[in-house]
Short mmCIF file of C-alpha atoms in Angstrom, two decimals:
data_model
loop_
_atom_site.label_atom_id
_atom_site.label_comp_id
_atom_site.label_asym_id
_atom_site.label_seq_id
_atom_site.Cartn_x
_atom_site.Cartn_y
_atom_site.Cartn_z
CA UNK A 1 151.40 -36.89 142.23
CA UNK A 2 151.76 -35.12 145.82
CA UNK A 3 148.98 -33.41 146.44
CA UNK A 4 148.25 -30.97 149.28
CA UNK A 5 144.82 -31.35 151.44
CA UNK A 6 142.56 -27.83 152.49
CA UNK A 7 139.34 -28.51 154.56
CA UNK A 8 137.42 -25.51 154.41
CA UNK A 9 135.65 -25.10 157.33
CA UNK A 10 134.46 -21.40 157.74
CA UNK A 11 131.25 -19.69 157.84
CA UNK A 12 128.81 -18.90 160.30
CA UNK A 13 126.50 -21.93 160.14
CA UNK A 14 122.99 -19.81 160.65
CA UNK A 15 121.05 -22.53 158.48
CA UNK A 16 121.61 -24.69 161.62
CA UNK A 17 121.38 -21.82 164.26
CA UNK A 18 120.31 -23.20 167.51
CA UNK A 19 122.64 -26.04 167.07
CA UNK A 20 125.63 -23.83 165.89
CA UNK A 21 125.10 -20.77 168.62
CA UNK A 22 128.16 -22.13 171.16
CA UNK A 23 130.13 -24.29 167.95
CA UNK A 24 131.53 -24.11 164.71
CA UNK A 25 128.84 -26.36 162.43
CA UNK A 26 131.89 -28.57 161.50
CA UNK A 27 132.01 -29.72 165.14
CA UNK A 28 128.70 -31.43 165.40
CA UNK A 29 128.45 -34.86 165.17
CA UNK A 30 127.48 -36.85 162.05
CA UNK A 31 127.68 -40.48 162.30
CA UNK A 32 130.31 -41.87 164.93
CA UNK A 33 132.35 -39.03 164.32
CA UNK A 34 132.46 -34.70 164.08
CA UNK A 35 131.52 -33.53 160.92
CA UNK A 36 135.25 -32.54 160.14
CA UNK A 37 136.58 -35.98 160.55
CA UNK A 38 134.80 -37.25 157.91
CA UNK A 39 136.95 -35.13 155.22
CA UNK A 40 140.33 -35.16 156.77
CA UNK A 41 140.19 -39.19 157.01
CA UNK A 42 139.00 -39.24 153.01
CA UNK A 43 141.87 -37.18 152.14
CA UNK A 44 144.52 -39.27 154.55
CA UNK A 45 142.74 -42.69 152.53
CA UNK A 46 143.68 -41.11 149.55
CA UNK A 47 147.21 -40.99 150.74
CA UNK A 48 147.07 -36.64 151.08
CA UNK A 49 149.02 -36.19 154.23
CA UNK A 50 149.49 -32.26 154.71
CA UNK A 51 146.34 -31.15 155.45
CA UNK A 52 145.36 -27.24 155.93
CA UNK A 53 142.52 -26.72 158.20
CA UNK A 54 140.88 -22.99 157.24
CA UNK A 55 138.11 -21.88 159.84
CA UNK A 56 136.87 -18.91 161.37
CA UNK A 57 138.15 -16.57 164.86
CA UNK A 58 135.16 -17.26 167.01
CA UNK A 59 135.93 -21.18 167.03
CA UNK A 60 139.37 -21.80 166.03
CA UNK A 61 140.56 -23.02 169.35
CA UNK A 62 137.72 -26.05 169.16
CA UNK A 63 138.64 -26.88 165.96
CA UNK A 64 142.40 -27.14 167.19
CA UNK A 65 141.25 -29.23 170.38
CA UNK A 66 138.86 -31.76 167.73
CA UNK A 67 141.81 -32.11 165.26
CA UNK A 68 144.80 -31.25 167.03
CA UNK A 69 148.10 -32.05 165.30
CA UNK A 70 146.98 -34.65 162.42
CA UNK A 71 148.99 -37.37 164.89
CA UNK A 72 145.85 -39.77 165.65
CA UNK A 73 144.99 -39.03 161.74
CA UNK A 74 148.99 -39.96 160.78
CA UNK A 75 148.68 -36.58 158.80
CA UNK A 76 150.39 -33.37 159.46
CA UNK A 77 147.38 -30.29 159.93
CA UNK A 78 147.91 -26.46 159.66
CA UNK A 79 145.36 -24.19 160.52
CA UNK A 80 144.38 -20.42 159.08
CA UNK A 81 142.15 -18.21 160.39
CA UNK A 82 139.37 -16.61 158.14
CA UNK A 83 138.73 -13.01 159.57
CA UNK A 84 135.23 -12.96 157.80
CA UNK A 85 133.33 -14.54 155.59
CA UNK A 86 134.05 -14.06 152.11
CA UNK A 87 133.44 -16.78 149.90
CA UNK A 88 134.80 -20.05 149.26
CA UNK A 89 137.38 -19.10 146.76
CA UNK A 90 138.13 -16.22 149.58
CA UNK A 91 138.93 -18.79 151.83
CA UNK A 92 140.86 -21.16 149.30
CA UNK A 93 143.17 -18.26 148.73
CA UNK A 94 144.44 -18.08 152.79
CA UNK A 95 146.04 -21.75 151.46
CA UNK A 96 148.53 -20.38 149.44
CA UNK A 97 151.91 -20.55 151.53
CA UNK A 98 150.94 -23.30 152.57
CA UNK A 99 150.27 -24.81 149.11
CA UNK A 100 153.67 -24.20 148.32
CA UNK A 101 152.69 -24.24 144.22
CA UNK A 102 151.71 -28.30 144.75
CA UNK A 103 148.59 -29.27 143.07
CA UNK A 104 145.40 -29.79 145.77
CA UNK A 105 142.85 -31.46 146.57
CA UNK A 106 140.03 -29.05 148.50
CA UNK A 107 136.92 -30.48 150.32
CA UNK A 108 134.11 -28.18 151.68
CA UNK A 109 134.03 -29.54 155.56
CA UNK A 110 129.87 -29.99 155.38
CA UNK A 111 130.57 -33.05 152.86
CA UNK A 112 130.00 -36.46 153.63
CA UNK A 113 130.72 -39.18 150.82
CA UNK A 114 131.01 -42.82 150.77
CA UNK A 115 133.49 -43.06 147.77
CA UNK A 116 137.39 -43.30 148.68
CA UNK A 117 138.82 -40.56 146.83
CA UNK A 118 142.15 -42.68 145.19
CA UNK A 119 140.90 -43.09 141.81
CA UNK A 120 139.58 -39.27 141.64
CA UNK A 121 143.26 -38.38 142.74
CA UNK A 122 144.87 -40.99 140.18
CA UNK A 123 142.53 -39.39 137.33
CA UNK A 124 144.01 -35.91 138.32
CA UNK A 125 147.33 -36.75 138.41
CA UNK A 126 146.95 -37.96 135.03
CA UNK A 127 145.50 -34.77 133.60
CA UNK A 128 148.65 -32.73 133.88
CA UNK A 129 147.21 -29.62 135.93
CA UNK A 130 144.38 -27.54 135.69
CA UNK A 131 141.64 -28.24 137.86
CA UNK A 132 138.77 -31.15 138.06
CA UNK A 133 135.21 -31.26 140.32
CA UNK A 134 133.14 -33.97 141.32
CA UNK A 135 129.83 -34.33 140.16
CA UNK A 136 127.04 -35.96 141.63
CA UNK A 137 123.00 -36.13 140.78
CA UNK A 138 120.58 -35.11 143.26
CA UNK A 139 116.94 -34.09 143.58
CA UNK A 140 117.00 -30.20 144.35
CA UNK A 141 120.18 -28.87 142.31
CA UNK A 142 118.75 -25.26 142.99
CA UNK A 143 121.05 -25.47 146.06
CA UNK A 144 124.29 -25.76 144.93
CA UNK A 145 126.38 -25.01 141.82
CA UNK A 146 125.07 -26.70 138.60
CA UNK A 147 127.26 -28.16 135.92
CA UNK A 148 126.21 -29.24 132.54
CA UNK A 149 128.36 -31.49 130.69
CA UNK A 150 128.34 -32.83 127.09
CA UNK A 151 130.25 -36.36 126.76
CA UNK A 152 133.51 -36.19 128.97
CA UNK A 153 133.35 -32.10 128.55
CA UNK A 154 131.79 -29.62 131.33
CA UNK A 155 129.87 -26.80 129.18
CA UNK A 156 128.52 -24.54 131.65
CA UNK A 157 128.56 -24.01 135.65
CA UNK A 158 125.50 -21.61 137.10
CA UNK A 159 125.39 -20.93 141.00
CA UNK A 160 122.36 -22.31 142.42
CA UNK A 161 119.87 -21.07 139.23
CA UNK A 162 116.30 -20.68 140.07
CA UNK A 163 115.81 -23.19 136.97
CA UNK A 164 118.54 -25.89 136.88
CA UNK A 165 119.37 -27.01 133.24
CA UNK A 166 120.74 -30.21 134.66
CA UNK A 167 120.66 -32.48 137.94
CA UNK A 168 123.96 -32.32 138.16
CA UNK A 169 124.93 -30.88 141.37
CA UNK A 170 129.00 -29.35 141.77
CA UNK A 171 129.81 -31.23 145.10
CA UNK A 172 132.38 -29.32 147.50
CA UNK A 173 134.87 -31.46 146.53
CA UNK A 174 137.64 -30.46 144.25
CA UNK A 175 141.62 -30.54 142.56
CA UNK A 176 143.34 -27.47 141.09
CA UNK A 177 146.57 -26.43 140.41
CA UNK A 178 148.77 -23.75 141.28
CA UNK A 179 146.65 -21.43 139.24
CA UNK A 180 143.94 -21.10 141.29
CA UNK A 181 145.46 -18.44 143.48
CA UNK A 182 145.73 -16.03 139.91
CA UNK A 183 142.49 -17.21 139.16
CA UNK A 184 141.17 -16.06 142.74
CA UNK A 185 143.18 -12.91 142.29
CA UNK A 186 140.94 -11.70 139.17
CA UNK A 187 137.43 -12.16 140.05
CA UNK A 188 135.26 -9.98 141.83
CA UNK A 189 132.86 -10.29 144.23
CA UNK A 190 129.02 -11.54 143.56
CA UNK A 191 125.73 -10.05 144.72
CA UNK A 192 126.14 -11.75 148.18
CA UNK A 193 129.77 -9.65 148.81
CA UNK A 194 131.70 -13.23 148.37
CA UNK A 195 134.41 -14.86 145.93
CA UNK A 196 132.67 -17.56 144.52
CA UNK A 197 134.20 -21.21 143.82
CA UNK A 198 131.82 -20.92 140.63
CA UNK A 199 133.78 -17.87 138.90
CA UNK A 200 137.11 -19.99 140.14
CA UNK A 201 135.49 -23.18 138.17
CA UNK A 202 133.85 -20.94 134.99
CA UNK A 203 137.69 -19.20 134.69
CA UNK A 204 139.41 -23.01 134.57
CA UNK A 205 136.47 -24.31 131.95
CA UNK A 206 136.98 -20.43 129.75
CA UNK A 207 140.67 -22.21 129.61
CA UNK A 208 139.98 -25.48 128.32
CA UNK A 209 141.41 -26.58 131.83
CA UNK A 210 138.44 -28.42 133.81
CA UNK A 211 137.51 -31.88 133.96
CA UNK A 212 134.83 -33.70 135.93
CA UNK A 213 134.54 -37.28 137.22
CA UNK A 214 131.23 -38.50 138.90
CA UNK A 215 130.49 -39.06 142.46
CA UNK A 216 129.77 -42.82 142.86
CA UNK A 217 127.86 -44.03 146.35
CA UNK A 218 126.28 -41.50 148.72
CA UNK A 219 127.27 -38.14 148.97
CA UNK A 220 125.36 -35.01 151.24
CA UNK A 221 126.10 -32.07 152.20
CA UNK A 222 125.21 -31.25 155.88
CA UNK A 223 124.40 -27.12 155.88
CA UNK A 224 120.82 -27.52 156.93
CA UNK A 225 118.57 -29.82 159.30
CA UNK A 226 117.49 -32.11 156.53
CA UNK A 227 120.92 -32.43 155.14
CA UNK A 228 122.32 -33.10 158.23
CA UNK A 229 119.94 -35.63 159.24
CA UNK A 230 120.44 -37.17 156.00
CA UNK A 231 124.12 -37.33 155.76
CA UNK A 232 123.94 -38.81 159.53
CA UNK A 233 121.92 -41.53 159.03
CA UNK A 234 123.61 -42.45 155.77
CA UNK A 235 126.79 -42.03 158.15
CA UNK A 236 125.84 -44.31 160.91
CA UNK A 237 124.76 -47.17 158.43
CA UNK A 238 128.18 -47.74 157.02
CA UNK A 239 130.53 -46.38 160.00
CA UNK A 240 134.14 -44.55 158.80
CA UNK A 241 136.87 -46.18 160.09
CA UNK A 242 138.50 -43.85 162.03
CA UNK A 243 141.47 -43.90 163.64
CA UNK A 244 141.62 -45.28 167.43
CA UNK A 245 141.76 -42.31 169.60
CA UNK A 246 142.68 -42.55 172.95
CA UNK A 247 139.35 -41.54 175.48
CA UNK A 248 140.24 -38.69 177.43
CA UNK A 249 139.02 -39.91 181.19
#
């Protein structure tokens, strides 16, 4: 299967206001590396070459100087400009030109993981469309979308519920198929005024057309101080690989 890569890379970062008052959140460093390496090198591991980088006006131009091209990456990067913030699914939707009807794989830019994302690609590829999310256990699910599955089926999906049902946390890191853009297309907006990847996810599991697979290693988000301090140390224990990029003098 060819797949198509989106970072999504938005937002205005205020849970980490100082630190994101002169830069986009997905510019600080976590690790050896800027937060948005970390998903753009998963996705080129995972042999996903085309990459589409959506981000906000205010710091495009740094996120165009960090990433440039996709050249030191050996990927090929487009960027799109989100006006204002509307929602993940609001930003998913900028991608689809550039999707070109190919199947993708989308990563939220504030996740950091230690699996290689092959096999999750190889288990999509075999489900013949539709879309699948990655799952992953953690200790405060109140913070994120919450899945709960029964055997290899996902039941239900509630955005961050005061009382979780399960532990299972819906990580930012996903594969859908040319549907999603329809499916985008027919939901409305929540109580915050946003699109929400959860209505996109509920609308493919109404359809009999979601699957999950489990997170295996470390995974963390990095939206908040202890997140980010988290997914950094985590980060500098077992180093990415990275590409060699030539030091500017």
């Amino acid at each position: 299967m060819r797949l198509k890569g989106v970072i999504l890379a938005g937002g205005k970062g205020s849970r980490l206001f100082p630190l994101t008052k002169v830069t986009n959140k997905h510019l600080l460093p976590v690790g050896n590396a800027p937060m948005i390496w970390h998903p753009a090198w998963k996705m080129k591991q995972a042999g996903i070459e085309e990459i589409l980088i959506v981000t906000g006006t205010e710091h495009m131009g740094d996120v165009v100087r960090c990433l440039g091209s996709g050249k030191d990456f050996g990927c090929r990067f487009s960027y799109k400009v989100q006006d204002e913030a509307g929602g993940i699914a609001q930003a998913l939707s900028l991608g689809e030109n550039f999707a070109g009807g190919e199947e993708m794989c989308v990563i939220l830019g504030d996740n950091l993981f230690q699996e290689e994302l092959g096999p999750q690609v190889q288990a999509y590829a075999a489900q013949g469309g539709g879309a699948r999310i990655l799952l992953k256990a953690v200790p405060d699910p109140h913070r994120f979308g919450v899945a709960q599955v029964a055997g290899d089926r996902v039941i239900d999906i509630q955005e961050k519920p005061t009382e979780a049902k399960s532990d299972l946390a819906v990580t930012g890191i996903y594969f859908y198929d040319r549907d999603v853009f329809d499916i985008i297309r027919t939901i409305r907006p929540s109580r915050r005024g946003e699109l929400e990847i959860t209505d996109v996810n509920n609308a493919y599991l109404q359809r009999g057309k979601l699957s999950f697979g489990m997170l295996r290693g470390w995974w963390s988000d990095a939206g908040t101080f202890p997140s980010l301090a988290r997914a950094g140390e985590l980060a500098t224990q077992e180093p990415m690989p990275f590409p060699d990029i030539p030091r500017e003098d």
